Coordinates of C-alpha atoms in Angstrom, one line a residue:
X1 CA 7.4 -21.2 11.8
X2 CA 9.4 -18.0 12.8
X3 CA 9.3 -16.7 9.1
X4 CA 5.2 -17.4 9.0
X5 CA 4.9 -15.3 12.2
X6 CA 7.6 -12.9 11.3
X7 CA 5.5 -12.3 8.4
X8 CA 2.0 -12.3 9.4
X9 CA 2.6 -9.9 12.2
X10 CA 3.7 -7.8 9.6
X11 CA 0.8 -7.9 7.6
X12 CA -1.0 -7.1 10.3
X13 CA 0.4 -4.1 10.9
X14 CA -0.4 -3.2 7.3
X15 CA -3.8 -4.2 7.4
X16 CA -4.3 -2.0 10.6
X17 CA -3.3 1.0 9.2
X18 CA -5.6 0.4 5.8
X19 CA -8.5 -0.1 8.0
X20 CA -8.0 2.8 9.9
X21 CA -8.1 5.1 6.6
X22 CA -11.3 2.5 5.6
X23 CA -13.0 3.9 9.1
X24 CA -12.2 7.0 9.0
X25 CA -13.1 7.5 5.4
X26 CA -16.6 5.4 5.8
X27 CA -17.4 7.8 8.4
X28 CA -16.9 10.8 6.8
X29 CA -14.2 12.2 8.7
X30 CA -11.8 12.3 5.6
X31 CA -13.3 14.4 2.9
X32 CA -12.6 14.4 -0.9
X33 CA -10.2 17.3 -0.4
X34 CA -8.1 15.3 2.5
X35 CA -7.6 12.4 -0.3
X36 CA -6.3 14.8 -3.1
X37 CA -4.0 16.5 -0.8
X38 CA -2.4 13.3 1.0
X39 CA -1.4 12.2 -2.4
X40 CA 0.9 15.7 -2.9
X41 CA 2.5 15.0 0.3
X42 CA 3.5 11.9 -0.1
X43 CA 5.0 12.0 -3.4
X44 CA 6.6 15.4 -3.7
X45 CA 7.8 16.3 0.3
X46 CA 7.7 12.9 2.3
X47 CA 9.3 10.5 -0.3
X48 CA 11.7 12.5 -1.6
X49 CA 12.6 13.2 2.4
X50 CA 12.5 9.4 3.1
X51 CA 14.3 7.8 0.2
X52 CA 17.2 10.7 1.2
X53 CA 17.4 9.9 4.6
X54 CA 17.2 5.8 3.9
X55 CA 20.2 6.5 1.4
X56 CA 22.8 8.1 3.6
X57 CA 21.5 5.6 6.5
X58 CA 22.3 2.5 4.7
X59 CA 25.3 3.0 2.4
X60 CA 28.7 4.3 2.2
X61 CA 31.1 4.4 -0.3
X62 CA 33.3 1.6 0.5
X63 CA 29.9 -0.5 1.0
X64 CA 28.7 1.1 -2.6
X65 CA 31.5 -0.3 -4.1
X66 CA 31.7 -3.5 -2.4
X67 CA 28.6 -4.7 -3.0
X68 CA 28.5 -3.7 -6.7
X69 CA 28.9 -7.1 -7.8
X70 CA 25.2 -8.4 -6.3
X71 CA 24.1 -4.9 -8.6
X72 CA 24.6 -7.1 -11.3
X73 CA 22.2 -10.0 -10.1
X74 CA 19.8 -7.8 -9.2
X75 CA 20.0 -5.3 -12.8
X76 CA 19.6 -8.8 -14.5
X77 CA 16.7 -9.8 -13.1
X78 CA 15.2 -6.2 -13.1
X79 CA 15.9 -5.9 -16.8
X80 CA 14.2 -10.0 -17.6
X81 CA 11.1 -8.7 -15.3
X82 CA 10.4 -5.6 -17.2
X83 CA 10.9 -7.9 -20.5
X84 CA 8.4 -10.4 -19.6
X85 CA 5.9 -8.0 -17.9
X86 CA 5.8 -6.2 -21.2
X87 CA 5.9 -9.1 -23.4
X88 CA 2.8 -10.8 -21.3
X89 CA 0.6 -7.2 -21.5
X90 CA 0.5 -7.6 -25.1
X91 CA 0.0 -11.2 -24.9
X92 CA -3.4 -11.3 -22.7
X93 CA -4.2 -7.6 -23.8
X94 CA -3.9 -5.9 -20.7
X95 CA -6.6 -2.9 -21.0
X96 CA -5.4 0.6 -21.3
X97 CA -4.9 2.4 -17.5
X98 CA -4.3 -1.3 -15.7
X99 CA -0.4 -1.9 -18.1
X100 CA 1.5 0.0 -16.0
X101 CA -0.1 -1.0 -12.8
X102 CA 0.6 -4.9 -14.1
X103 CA 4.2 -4.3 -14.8
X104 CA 5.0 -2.7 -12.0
X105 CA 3.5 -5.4 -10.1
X106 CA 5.7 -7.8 -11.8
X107 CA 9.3 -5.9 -11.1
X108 CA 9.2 -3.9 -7.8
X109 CA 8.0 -4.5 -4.6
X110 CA 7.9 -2.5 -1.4
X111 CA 11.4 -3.8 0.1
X112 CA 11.7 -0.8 2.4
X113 CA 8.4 -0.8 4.7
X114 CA 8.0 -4.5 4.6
X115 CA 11.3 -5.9 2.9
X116 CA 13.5 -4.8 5.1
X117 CA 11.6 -5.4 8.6
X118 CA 11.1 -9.2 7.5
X119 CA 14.6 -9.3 6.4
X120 CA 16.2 -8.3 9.7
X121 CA 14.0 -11.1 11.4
X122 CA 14.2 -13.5 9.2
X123 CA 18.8 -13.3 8.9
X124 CA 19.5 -10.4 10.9
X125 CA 21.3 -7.3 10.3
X126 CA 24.4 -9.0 8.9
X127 CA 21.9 -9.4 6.2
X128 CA 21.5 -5.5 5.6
X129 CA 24.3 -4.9 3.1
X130 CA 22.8 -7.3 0.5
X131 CA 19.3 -6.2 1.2
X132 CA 20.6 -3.0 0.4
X133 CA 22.0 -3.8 -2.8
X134 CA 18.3 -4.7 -3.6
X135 CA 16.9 -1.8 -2.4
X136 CA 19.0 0.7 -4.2
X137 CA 17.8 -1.0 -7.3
X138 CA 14.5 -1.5 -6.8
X139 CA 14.3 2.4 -5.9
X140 CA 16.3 3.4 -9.6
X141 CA 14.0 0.7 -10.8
X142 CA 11.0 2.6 -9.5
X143 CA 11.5 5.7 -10.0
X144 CA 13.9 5.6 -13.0
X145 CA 12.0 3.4 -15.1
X146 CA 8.2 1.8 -13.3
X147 CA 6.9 5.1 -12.9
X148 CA 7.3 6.0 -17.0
X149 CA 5.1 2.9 -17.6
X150 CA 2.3 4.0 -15.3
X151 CA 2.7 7.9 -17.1
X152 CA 2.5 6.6 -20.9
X153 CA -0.6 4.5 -19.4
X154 CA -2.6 7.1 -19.1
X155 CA -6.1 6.0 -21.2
X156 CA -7.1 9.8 -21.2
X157 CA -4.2 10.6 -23.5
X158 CA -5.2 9.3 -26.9
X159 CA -3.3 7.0 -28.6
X160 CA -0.7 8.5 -31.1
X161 CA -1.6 12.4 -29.6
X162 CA 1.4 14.6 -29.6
X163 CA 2.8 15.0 -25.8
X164 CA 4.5 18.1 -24.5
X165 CA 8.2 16.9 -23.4
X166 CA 7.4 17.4 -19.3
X167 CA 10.6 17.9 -17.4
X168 CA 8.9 16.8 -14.3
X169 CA 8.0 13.7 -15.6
X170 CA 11.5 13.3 -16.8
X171 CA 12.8 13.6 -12.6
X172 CA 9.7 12.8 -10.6
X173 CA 10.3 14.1 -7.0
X174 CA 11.2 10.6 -5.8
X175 CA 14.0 9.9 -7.8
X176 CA 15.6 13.4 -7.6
X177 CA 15.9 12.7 -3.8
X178 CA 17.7 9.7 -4.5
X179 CA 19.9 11.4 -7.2
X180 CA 21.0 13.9 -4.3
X181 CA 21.1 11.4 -1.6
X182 CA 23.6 10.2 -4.1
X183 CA 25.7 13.4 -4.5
X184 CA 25.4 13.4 -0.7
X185 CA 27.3 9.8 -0.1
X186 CA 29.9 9.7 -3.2
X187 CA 31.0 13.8 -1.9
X188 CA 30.8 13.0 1.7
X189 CA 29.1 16.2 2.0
X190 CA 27.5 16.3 5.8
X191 CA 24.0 16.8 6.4
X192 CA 23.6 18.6 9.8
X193 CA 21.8 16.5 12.5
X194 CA 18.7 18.4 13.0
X195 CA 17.8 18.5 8.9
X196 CA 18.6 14.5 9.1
X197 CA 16.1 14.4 12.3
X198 CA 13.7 16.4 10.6
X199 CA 13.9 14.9 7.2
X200 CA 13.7 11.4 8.8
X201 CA 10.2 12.7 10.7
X202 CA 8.9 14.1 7.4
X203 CA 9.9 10.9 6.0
X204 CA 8.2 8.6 8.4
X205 CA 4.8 9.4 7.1
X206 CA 4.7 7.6 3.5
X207 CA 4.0 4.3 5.0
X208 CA 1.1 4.8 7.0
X209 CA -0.2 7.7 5.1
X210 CA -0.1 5.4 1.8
X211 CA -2.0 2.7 3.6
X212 CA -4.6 5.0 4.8
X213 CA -4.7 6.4 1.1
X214 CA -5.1 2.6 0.1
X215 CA -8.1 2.6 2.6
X216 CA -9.7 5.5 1.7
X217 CA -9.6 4.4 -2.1
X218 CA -11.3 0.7 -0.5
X219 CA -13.9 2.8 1.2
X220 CA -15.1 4.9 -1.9
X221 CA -15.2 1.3 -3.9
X222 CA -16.5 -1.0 -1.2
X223 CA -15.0 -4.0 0.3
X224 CA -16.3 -6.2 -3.1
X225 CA -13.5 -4.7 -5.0
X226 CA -11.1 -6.7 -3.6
X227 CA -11.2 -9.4 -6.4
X228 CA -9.6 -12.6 -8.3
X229 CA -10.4 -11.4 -12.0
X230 CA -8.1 -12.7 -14.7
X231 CA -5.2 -9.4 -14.7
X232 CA -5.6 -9.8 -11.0
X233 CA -4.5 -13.3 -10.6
X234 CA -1.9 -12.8 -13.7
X235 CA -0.1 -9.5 -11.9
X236 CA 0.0 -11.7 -8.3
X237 CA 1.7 -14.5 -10.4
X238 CA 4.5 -12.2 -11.6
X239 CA 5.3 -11.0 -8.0
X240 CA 4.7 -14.2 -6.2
X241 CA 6.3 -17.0 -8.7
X242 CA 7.7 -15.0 -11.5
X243 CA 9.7 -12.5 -10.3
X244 CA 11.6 -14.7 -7.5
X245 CA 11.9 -17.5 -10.1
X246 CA 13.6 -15.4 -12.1
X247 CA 16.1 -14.4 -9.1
X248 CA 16.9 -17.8 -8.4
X249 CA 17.7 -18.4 -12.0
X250 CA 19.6 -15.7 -12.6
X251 CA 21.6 -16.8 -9.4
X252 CA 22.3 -20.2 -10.2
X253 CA 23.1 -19.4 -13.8
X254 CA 25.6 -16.6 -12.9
X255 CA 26.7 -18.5 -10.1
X256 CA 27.6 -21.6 -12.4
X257 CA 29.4 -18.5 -15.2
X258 CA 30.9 -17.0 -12.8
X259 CA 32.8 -20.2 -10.8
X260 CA 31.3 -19.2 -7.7
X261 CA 28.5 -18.8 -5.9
X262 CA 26.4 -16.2 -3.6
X263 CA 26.6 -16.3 -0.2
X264 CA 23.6 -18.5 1.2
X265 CA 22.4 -15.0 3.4
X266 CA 22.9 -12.5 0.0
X267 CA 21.0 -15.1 -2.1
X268 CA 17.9 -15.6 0.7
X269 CA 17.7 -12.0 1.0
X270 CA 17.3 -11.4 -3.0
X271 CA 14.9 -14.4 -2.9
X272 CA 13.1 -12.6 -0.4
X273 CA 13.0 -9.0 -1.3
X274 CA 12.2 -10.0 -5.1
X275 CA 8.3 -11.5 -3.9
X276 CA 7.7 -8.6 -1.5
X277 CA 4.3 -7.2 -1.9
X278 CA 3.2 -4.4 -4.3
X279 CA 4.2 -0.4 -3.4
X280 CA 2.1 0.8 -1.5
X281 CA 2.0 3.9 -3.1
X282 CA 1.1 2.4 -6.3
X283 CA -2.2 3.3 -6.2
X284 CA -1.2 7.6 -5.9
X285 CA 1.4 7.2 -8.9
X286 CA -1.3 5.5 -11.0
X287 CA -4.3 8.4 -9.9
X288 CA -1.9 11.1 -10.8
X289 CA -2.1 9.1 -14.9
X290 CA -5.6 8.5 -14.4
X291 CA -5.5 5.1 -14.3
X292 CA -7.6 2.2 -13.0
X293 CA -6.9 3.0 -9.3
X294 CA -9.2 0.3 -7.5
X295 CA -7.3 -2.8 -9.8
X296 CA -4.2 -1.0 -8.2
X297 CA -5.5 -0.8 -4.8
X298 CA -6.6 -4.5 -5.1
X299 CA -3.0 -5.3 -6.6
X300 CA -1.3 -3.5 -3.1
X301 CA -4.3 -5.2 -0.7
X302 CA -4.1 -8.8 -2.0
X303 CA -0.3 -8.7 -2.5
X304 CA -0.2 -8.0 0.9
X305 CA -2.1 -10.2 2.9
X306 CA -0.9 -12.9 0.2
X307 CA 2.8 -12.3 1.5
X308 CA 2.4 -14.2 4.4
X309 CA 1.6 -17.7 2.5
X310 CA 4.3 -17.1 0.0
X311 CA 7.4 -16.3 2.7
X312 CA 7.7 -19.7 4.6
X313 CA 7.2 -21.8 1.0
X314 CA 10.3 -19.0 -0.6
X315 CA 12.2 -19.9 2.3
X316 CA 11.4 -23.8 1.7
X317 CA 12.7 -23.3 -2.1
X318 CA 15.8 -20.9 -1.1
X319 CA 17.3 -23.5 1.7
X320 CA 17.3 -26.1 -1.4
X321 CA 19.6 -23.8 -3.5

């Protein structure tokens, strides 16, 4: 009972904050310029700021390298979703400007704005370090590898066209703030109080400026393109059954190769983390490749308000293992 509530209050949250960018953009109050410009700040000053500051917040060195073992859980199961997702595109024909959107769906969720929250309530903050080992890999997951497949998605780019080698491509924003938040822990190089302070404020804006962005993009469509059409229903299987059914395999397999097994709190919180709902920036990354933006804003919106069923049955299956 504690996880259902745990979760639906914060779903509700979420859903607050996408109806307030719904209201405000029904009303006319947000213009067309407003929703091109929320999308730069988000991905090339707030993330970058947020995924520096969460970095240096979390980890250490000693705790890097302690935990480097539950790396290898987590890489393997990273590496079997990004098979599968790509494997299953080709298999039911995933259209052009929706392939990316659907893998992406499959391997990473949105651990830090609603991972870690439940996490903490759900096994408390002894739990941190191992929901940390997922987070660090879900972020080089993101922005290392989830973001290419959105980019070669793009359906305006013909098929078999020659493409301009794009350096910016090659280090989006995001992941060059986790690169230097990197440089930052492994030099112990000290970041003064006040750029943390600010950084952290800066920061604090891609959650609820995403979900307004996700309510914007439901108020241009209308409510009726929140939908259950085949690649819809496919993409919510990966997150909600595949990709944690893949954790606990990969857990019980290398637990039985290895002689030993996780800790029950390191193995709940992957269990967790790996049916987390969609990015919520998901929608911006796949607008910026032209993509189909209201299957991704359905994706994040369903995903979402989905999470709260799917938490108190994963919690069911993990105090089995």
């Amino acid at each position: 009972m504690a996880a259902f509530i745990t979760s639906l209050e914060s779903v509700a949250e979420i859903v607050l904050v996408i109806a307030l960018g719904y209201w405000l953009r029904g009303s006319g109050r947000l213009g067309d310029e407003f929703k091109g410009n929320i999308s730069f700040i988000i991905m090339k000053i707030a993330l970058p700021a947020s995924i520096f500051v969460s970095v240096l917040k979390y980890l250490n060195r000693d705790k890097l390298a302690s935990l480097s073992g539950g790396l290898i859980f987590t890489f393997a199961s990273f590496t079997i979703g990004y098979i599968i997702a790509w494997i299953l595109t080709k298999v039911f024909r995933i259209r052009k400007g929706r392939r990316g959107t659907f893998i992406n769906m499959f391997v990473n969720a949105n651990t830090i704005f609603i991972g870690l929250p439940l996490n903490m309530a759900l096994f408390g903050t002894k739990s941190l370090p191992y929901f940390l080992i997922y987070y660090v890999m879900n972020t080089i997951s993101t922005w290392a590898v989830g973001i290419f497949f959105i980019s070669s998605d793009d359906p305006t780019v013909e098929k078999g066209a020659k493409k301009d080698f794009n350096w910016k491509k090659l280090l989006p924003a995001p992941l060059v703030g986790f690169l230097v938040s990197l440089v930052f822990l492994l030099l112990a190089i000290p970041v003064p109080e006040w750029i943390n302070k600010t950084l952290d404020m800066v920061g604090g804006i891609v959650t609820p400026m995403s979900l307004i962005y996700i309510g914007i993009i439901l108020a241009d469509a209308g409510l009726k393109s929140i939908r259950f059409d085949r690649d819809t229903i496919l993409a919510l299987l990966g997150r909600f059954v595949v990709a944690p059914a893949i954790m606990i395999a990969i857990i019980l397999i290398g637990g039985s190769m290895m002689g030993t097994s996780l800790p029950n709190i390191e193995s709940n919180s992957f269990i967790i983390q790996s049916a987390a709902p969609g990015l919520a920036v998901l929608p911006i990354l796949v607008d910026q490749s032209h993509g189909d933006v209201d299957y991704a804003t359905n994706l994040v919106t369903t995903s979402t308000v989905l999470f709260v069923i799917v938490v108190p049955i994963l919690m069911q299956i993990a105090n089995l293992i």
